[in-house]
Coordinates of C-alpha atoms and ligand atoms in Angstrom, one line a residue:
X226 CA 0.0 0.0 0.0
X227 CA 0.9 3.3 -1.2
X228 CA 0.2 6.7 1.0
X229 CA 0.4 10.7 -0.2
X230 CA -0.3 13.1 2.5
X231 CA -3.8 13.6 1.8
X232 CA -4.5 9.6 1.8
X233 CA -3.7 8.1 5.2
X234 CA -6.0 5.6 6.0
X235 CA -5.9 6.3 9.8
X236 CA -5.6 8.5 12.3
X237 CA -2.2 9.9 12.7
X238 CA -2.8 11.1 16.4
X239 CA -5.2 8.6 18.2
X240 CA -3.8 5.1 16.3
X241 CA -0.2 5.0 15.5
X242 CA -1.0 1.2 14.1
X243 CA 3.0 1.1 13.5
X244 CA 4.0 1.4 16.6
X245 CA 1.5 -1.4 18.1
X246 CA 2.7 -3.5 15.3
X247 CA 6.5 -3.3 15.8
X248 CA 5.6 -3.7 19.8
X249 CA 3.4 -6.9 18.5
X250 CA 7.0 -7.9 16.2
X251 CA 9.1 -6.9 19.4
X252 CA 7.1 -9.4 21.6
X253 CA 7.0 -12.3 19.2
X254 CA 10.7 -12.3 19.2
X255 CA 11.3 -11.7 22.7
X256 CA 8.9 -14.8 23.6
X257 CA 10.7 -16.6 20.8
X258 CA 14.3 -16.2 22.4
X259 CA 14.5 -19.3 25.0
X260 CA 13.3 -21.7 22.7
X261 CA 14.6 -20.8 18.8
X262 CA 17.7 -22.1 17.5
X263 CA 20.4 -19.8 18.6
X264 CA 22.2 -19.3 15.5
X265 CA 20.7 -17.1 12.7
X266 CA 18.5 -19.5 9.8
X267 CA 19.3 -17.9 6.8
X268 CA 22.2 -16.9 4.9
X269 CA 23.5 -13.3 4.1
X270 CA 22.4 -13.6 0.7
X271 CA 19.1 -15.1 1.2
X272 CA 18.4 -12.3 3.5
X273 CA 19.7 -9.9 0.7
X274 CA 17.0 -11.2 -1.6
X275 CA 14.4 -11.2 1.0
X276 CA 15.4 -7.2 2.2
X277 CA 16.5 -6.2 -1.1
X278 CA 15.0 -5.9 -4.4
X279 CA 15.5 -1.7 -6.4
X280 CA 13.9 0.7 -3.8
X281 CA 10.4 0.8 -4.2
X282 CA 9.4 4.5 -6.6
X283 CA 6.3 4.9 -4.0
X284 CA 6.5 4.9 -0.3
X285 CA 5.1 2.4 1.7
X286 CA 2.8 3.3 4.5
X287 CA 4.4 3.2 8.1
X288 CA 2.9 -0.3 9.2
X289 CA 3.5 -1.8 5.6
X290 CA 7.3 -0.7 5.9
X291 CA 7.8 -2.3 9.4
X292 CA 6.2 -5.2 8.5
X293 CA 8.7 -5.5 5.4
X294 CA 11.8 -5.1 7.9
X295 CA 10.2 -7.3 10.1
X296 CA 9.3 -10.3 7.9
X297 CA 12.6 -9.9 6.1
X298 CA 15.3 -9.5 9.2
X299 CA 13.4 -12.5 11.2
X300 CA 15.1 -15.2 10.1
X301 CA 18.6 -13.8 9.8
X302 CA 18.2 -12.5 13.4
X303 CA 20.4 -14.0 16.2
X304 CA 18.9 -14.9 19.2
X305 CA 22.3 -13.0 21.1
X306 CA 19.6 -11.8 23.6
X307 CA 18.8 -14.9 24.9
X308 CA 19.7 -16.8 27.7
X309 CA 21.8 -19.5 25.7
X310 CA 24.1 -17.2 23.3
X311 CA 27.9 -17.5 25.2
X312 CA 29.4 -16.3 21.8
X313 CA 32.0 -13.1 22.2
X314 CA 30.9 -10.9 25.2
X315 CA 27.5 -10.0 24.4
X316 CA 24.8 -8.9 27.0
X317 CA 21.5 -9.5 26.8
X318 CA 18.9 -6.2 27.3
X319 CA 17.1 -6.3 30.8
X320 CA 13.1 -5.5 30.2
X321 CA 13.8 -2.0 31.9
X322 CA 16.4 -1.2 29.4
X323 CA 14.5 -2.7 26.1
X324 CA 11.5 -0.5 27.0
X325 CA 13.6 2.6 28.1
X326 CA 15.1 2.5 24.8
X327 CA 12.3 2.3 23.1
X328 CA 11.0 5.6 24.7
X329 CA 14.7 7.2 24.1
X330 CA 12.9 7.0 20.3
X331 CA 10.2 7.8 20.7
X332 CA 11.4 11.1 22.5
X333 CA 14.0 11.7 19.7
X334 CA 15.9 13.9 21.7
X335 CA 19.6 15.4 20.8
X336 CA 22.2 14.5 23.7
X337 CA 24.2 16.5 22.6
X338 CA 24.1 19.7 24.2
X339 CA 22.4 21.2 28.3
X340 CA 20.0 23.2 25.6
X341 CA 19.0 20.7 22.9
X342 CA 18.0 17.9 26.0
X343 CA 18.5 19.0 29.6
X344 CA 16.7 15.7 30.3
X345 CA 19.7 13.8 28.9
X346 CA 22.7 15.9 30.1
X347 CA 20.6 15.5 33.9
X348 CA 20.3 11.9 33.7
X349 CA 23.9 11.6 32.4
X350 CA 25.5 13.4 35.3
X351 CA 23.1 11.0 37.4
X352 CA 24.1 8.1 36.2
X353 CA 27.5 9.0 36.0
X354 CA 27.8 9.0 40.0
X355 CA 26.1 5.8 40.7
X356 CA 28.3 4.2 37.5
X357 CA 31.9 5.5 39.5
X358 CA 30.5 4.8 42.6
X359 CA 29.6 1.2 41.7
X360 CA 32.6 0.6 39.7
X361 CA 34.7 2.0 42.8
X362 CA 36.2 4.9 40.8
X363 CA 37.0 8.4 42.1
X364 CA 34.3 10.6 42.0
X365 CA 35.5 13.8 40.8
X366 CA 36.5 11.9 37.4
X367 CA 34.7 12.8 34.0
X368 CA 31.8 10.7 32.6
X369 CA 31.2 10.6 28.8
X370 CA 28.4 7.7 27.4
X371 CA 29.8 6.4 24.1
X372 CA 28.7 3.8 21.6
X373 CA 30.8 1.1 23.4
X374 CA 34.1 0.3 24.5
X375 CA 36.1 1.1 21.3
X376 CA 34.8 4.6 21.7
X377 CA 35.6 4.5 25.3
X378 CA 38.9 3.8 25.1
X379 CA 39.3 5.9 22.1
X380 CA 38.2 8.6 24.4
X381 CA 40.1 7.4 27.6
X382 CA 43.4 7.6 25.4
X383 CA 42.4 11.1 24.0
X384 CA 42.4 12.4 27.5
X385 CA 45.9 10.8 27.9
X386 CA 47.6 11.6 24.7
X387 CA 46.2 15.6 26.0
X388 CA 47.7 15.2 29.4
X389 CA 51.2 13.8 28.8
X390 CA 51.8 15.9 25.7
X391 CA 50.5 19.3 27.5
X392 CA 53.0 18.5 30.3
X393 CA 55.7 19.1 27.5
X394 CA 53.8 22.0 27.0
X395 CA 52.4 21.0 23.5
X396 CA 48.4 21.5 22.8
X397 CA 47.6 18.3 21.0
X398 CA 44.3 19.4 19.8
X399 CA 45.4 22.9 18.2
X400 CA 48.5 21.8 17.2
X401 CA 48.1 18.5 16.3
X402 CA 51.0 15.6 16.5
X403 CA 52.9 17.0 13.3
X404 CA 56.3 18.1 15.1
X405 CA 55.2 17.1 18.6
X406 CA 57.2 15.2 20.8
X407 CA 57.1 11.2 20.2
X408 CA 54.7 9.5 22.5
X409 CA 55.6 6.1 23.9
X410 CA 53.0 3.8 23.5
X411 CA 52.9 0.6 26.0
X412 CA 50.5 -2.3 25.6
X413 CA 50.1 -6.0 27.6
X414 CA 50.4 -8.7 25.1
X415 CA 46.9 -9.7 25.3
X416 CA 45.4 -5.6 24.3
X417 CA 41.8 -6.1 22.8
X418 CA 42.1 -5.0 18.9
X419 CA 39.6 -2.3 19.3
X420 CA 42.8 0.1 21.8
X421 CA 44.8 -0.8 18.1
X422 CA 42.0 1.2 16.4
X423 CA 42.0 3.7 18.9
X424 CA 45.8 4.2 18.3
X425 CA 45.1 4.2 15.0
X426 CA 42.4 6.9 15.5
X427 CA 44.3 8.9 17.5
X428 CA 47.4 9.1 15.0
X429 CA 50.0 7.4 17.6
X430 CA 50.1 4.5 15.2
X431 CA 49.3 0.4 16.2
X432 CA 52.3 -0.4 14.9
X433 CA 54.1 1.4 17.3
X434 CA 53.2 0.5 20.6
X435 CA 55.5 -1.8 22.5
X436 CA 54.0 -4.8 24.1
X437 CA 54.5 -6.2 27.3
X438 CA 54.8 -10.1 28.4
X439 CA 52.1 -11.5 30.2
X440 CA 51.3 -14.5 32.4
X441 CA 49.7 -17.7 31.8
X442 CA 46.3 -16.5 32.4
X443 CA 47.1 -13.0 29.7
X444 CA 47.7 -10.5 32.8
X445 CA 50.2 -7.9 32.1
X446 CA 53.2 -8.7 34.4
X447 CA 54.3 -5.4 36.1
X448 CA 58.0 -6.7 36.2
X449 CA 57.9 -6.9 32.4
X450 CA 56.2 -3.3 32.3
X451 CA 58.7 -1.9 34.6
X452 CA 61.3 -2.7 32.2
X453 CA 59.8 -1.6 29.6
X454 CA 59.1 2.1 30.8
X455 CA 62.7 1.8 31.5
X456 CA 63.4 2.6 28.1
X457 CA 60.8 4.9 27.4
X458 CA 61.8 8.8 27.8
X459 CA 59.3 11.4 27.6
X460 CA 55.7 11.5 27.2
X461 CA 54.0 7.8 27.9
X462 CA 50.3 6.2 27.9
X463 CA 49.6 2.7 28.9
X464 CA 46.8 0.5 28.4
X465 CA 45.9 -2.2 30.8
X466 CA 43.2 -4.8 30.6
X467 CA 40.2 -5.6 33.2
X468 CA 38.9 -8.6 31.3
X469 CA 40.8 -10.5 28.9
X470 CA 38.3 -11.9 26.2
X471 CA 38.9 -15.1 26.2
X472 CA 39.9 -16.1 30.0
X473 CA 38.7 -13.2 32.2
X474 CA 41.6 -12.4 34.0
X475 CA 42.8 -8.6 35.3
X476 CA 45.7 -6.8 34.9
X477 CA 47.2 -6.8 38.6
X478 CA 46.2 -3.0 38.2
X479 CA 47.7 -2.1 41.9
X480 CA 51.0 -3.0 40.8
X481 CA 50.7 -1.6 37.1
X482 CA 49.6 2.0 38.5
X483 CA 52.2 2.1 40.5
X484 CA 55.0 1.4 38.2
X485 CA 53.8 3.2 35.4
X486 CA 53.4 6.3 37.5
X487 CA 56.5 6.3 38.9
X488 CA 57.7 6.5 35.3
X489 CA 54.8 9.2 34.9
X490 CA 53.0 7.5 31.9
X491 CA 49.1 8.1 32.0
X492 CA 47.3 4.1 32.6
X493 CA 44.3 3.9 31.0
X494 CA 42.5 0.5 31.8
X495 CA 40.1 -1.3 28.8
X496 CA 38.0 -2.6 31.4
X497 CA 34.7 -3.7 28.7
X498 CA 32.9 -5.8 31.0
X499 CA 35.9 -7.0 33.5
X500 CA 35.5 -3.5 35.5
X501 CA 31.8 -4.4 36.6
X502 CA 33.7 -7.3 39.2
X503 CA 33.9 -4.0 41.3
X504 CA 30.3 -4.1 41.6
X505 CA 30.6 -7.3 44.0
X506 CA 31.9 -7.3 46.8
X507 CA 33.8 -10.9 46.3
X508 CA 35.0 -10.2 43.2
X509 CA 36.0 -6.7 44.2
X510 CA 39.9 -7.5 44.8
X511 CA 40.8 -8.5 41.7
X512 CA 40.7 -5.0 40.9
X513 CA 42.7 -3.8 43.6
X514 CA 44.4 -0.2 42.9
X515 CA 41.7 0.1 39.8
X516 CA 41.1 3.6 41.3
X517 CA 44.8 4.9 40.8
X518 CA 44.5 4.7 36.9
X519 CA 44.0 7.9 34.8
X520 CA 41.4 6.8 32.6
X521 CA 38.6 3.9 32.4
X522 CA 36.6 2.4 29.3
X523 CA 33.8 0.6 29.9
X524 CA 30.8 -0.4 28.4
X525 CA 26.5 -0.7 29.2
X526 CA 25.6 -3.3 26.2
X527 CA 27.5 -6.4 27.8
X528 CA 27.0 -7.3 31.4
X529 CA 25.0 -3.9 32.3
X530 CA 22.6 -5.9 29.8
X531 CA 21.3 -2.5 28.1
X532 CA 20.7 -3.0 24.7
X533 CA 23.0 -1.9 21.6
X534 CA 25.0 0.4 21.7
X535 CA 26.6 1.7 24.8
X536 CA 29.5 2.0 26.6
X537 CA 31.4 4.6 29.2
X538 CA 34.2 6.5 29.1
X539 CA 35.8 7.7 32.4
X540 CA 38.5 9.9 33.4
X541 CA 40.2 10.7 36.6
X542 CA 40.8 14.9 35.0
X543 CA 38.1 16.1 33.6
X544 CA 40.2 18.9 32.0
X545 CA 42.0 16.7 30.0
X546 CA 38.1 14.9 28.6
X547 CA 37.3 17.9 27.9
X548 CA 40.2 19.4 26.7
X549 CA 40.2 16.5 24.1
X550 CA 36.5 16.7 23.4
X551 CA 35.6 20.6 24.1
X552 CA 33.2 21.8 20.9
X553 CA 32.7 25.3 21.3
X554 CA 31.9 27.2 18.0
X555 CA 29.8 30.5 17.9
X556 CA 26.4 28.5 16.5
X557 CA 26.9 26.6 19.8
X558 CA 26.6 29.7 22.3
X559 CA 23.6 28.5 24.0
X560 CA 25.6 25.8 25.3
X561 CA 28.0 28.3 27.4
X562 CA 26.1 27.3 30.4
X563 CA 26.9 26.2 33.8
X564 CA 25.5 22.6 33.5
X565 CA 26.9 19.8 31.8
X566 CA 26.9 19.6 28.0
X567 CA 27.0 15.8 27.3
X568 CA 28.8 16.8 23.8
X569 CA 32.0 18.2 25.7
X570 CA 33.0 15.1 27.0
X571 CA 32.3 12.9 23.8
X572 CA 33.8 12.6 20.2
X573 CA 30.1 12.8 19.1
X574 CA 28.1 15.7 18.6
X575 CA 24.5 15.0 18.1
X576 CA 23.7 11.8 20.0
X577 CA 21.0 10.1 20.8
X578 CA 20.2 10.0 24.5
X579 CA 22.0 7.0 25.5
X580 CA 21.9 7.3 29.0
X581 CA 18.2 6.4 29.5
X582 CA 18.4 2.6 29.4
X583 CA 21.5 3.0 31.6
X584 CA 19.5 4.5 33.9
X585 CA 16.4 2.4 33.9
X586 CA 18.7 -0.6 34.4
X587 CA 20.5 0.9 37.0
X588 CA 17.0 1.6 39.0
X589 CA 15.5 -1.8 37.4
X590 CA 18.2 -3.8 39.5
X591 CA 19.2 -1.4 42.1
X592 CA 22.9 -1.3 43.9
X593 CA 22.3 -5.5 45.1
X594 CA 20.6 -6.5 41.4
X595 CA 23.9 -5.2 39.6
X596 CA 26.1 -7.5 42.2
X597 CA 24.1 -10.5 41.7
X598 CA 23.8 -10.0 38.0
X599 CA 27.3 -10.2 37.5
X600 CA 27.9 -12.4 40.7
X601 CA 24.9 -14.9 39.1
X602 CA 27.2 -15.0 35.4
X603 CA 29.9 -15.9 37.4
X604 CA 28.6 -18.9 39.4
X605 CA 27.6 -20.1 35.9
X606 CA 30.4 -19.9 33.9
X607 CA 32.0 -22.7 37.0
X608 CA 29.2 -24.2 37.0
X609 CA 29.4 -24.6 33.1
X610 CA 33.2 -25.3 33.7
X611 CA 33.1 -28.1 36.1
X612 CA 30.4 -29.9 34.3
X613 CA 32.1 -29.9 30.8
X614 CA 35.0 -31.1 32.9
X615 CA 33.5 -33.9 34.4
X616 CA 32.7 -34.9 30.8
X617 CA 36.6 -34.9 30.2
X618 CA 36.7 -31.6 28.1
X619 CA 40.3 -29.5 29.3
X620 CA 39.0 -26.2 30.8
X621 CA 42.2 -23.9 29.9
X622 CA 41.7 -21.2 32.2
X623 CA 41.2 -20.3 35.8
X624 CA 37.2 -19.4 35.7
X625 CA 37.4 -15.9 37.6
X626 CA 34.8 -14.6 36.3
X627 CA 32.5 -14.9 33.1
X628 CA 34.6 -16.8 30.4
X629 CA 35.6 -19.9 30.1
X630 CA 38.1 -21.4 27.6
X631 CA 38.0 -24.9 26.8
X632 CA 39.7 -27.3 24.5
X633 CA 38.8 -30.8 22.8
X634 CA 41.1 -33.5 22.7
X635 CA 41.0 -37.2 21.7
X636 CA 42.9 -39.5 22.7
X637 CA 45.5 -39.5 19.9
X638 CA 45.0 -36.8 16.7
X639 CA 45.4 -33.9 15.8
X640 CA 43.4 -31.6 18.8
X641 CA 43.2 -28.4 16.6
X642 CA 41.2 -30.2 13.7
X643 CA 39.2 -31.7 16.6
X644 CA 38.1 -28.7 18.6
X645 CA 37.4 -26.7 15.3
X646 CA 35.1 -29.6 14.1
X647 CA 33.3 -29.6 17.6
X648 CA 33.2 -25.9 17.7
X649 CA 31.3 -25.9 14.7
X650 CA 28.9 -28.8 15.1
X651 CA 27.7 -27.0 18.6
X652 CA 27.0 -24.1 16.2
X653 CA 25.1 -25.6 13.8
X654 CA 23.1 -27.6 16.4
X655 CA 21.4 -25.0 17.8
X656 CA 20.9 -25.0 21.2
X657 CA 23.5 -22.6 22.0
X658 CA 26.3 -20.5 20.4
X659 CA 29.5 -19.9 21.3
X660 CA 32.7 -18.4 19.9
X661 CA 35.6 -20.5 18.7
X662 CA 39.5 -19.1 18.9
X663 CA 42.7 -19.8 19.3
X664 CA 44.8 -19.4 22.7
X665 CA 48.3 -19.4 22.9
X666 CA 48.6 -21.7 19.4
X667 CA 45.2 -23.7 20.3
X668 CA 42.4 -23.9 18.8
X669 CA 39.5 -23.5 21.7
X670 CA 35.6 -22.7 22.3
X671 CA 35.2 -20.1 24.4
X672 CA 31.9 -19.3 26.3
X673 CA 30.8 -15.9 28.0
X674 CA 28.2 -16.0 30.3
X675 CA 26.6 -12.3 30.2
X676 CA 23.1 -12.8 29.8
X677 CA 20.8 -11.7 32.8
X678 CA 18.1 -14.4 32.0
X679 CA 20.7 -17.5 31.5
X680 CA 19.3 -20.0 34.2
X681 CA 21.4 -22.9 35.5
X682 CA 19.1 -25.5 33.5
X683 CA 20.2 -23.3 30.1
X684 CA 23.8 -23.7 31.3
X685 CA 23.2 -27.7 32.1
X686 CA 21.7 -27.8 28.7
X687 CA 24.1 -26.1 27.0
X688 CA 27.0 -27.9 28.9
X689 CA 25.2 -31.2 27.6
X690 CA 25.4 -30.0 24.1
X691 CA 28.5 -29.7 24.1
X692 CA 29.3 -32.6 25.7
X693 CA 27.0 -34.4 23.0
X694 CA 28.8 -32.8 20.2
X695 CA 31.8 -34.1 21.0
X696 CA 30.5 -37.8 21.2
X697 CA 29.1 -37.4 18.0
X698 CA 32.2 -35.6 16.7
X699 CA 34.3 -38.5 18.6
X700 CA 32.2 -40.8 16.9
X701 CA 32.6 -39.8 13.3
X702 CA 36.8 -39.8 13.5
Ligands
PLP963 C1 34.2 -6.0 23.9 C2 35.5 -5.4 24.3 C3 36.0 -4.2 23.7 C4 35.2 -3.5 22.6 O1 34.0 -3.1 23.0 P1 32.8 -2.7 22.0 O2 31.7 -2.8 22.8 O3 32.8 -3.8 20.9 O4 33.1 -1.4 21.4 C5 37.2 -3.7 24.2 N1 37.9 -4.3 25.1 C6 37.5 -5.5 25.7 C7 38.4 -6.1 26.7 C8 36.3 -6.1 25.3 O5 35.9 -7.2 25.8

């Protein structure tokens, strides 16, 4: 169906039929996510015939053009919200958070700026307390909400590459890094690939950066760091890791702040989901020192469990944030005000107001719902562990918090081949998904238990599954 302006068939203020029918679409898949197959059903390209086609000369009414998206993304959507997907770090969205951003739409307001949306910049510098004080951080440091953790630390390592250049007295952001002194650049061994494209981003180069040993487990070993600063001179940033991807484990950050400061290097820690640990109270020392870093990058979309996309950027000086982010041009006067202007502390300028469904999750689960959240994902992942390892599959790491890294062996042949074959039979099957990769030279599955609504019967099931494709996969050599 066609529509001109004159010719809508309903009316515009009373029905809004489009929204009830993506709300109907929204709660078909949401009852659909504990039992459908995990993995998407159809292929890129079938879903590039079913989407595509020339764009249509005449507009479709609202309903018609949501129902079109709807009926054509189904099958090629991935149920990653659900209680059984263990594949990269992925949250699921808590039902506070889902219908919070759904009313971020529908109020369509511009983040951006204390005039555009006071609403947003209020609830930002609300949210931004409760988020340090949860995450144990110091509370005069700068908050800025991102699209996720590769714009975090992109921004966390724009507030250092201000700091340590300005104490050389060189402006970074007016004179750019054409003739400024060389920054030194020190990484762990194990750095995510999203601080590379930050580097890259910021111009300091991913090629460049030194890296530092780590230990069995992927932690950055401070004896190995201290060295290395040894032979850095001059202006320094360094990048630790709360979290490593594949077996949880933290940088011993104590130690690491306090050697990299005594060199006086700026320590920015990628902290993507491994920084919410603070949040309970057992799991709280293995980020001991995590307050003494500069900066912190964190994000909302994994075990927060808001949905896509958002993450947090936090830094001990706001000066340097917002020396790094500062938009001030004469259209923008309004925004010369005494309260916060989200945009000043973000590389975005107009932004959606992301906060929102970091706040209703925050109130959703309260100061105890965040702990056992994350406390809950943690009992799993052992629980997952021990099982799998009662079935005889080698659990590779220590199962501190979320992830656990296993391997498939048989009793003689070639265990690479094996665990790949495995890794991809689970993911066919169905039941659950989960991401295979290599550690240390191995080929591995690794699970990450993120989800708020992953039960201990999903993880039995799931740890049955695997266990079942591994018989079958046994069976077939
Ligand atoms: C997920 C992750 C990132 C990147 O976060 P995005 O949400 O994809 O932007 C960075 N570092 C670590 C340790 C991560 O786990």
């Amino acid at each position: 169906m066609t529509h001109s302006a004159s010719a809508y068939p309903y009316n515009l203020l009373e029905e809004r039929p489009w929204l009830r029918l993506a709300a109907r679409h929204a709660e078909r898949f949401l009852d659909s996510l504990p039992a459908r197959p995990v993995a998407a059903q159809a292929s890129f390209q079938e879903l590039r015939s079913a989407l595509g086609g020339p764009l249509p000369e005449d507009g479709l009414t609202p309903e018609a053009a949501v129902e079109k998206l709807a009926s054509g993304a189904e099958p090629g959507l991935v149920a990653s919200a659900g209680p059984r997907y263990f594949g990269f770090v992925i949250g699921g969205s808590l039902p506070a958070a889902a219908a919070a951003d759904w009313l971020t739409t529908a109020w369509d307001q511009n983040g951006g700026l204390n005039a555009t949306s006071p609403a947003v910049a209020a609830a930002e510098d609300v949210v931004a307390g409760w988020v340090k004080e949860l995450l144990g951080l110091p509370g005069g440091a700068s908050v800025g909400f991102v699209t996720g953790c590769q714009m975090a630390n992109f921004a966390g390592l724009a507030a250092g590459r201000h700091a340590v250049l300005e104490r050389g007295g060189w402006n970074v952001e007016e004179e750019g890094l054409q003739g400024a002194p060389p920054v030194n650049v020190v990484l762990g061994e194990e750095a995510h690939a999203t601080v590379f494209a930050a580097l890259r981003l910021l111009g300091l180069g991913s090629g460049r950066a030194r890296r530092v040993a780590v230990d069995g487990q992927g932690r950055m070993r401070p004896d190995a760091l201290a060295e290395t600063l040894r032979a850095c001179a001059g202006p320094t940033l360094v990048a630790a890791q709360a979290g490593n991807v594949s077996t949880g484990a933290i940088d011993p950050l104590d130690e690491i702040a306090e050697v990299a400061h005594r060199h006086g290097a700026w320590l920015h820690v990628d902290g993507a989901f491994g920084l919410w640990a603070a949040a309970v109270p057992a799991l709280r020392g293995h980020l001991r020192g995590v307050e003494k870093a500069d900066s912190w990058a964190t994000d909302a979309h994994k075990w927060l469990n808001v949905p896509y996309d958002s993450g947090i950027a936090i830094v001990a000086q706001p000066e340097a944030q917002r020396a790094a982010f500062l938009k001030r041009a004469a259209y923008l006067i309004p925004a010369l005000s005494e309260e916060r202007d989200p945009h000043d502390y973000t590389p975005e300028s107009s932004r959606r107001g992301r906060v929102f469904p970091i706040y209703a999750a925050l109130v959703s689960l309260g100061r105890r719902g965040v702990a056992e959240l994350v406390e809950r994902n943690c009992a799993i992942a052992r629980r997952i562990a021990a099982r799998l390892r009662a079935g005889g599959v080698r659990v590779l790491n220590d199962v501190v918090l979320n992830q656990v890294l296993v391997r498939f062996e048989l009793p003689a042949g070639d265990a690479d081949a094996f665990t790949r074959a495995v890794v991809s039979r689970i993911q066919r099957e169905g039941t659950l998904w989960a991401s295979g990769t290599r550690w240390r030279d191995q080929e591995a599955l690794r699970l990450s238990v993120s989800n708020w609504s992953t039960s201990e019967k999903d993880a039995d099931r799931s740890a049955d599954a695997i266990l079942l494709a591994v018989k079958e996969e046994a069976e077939r050599c």
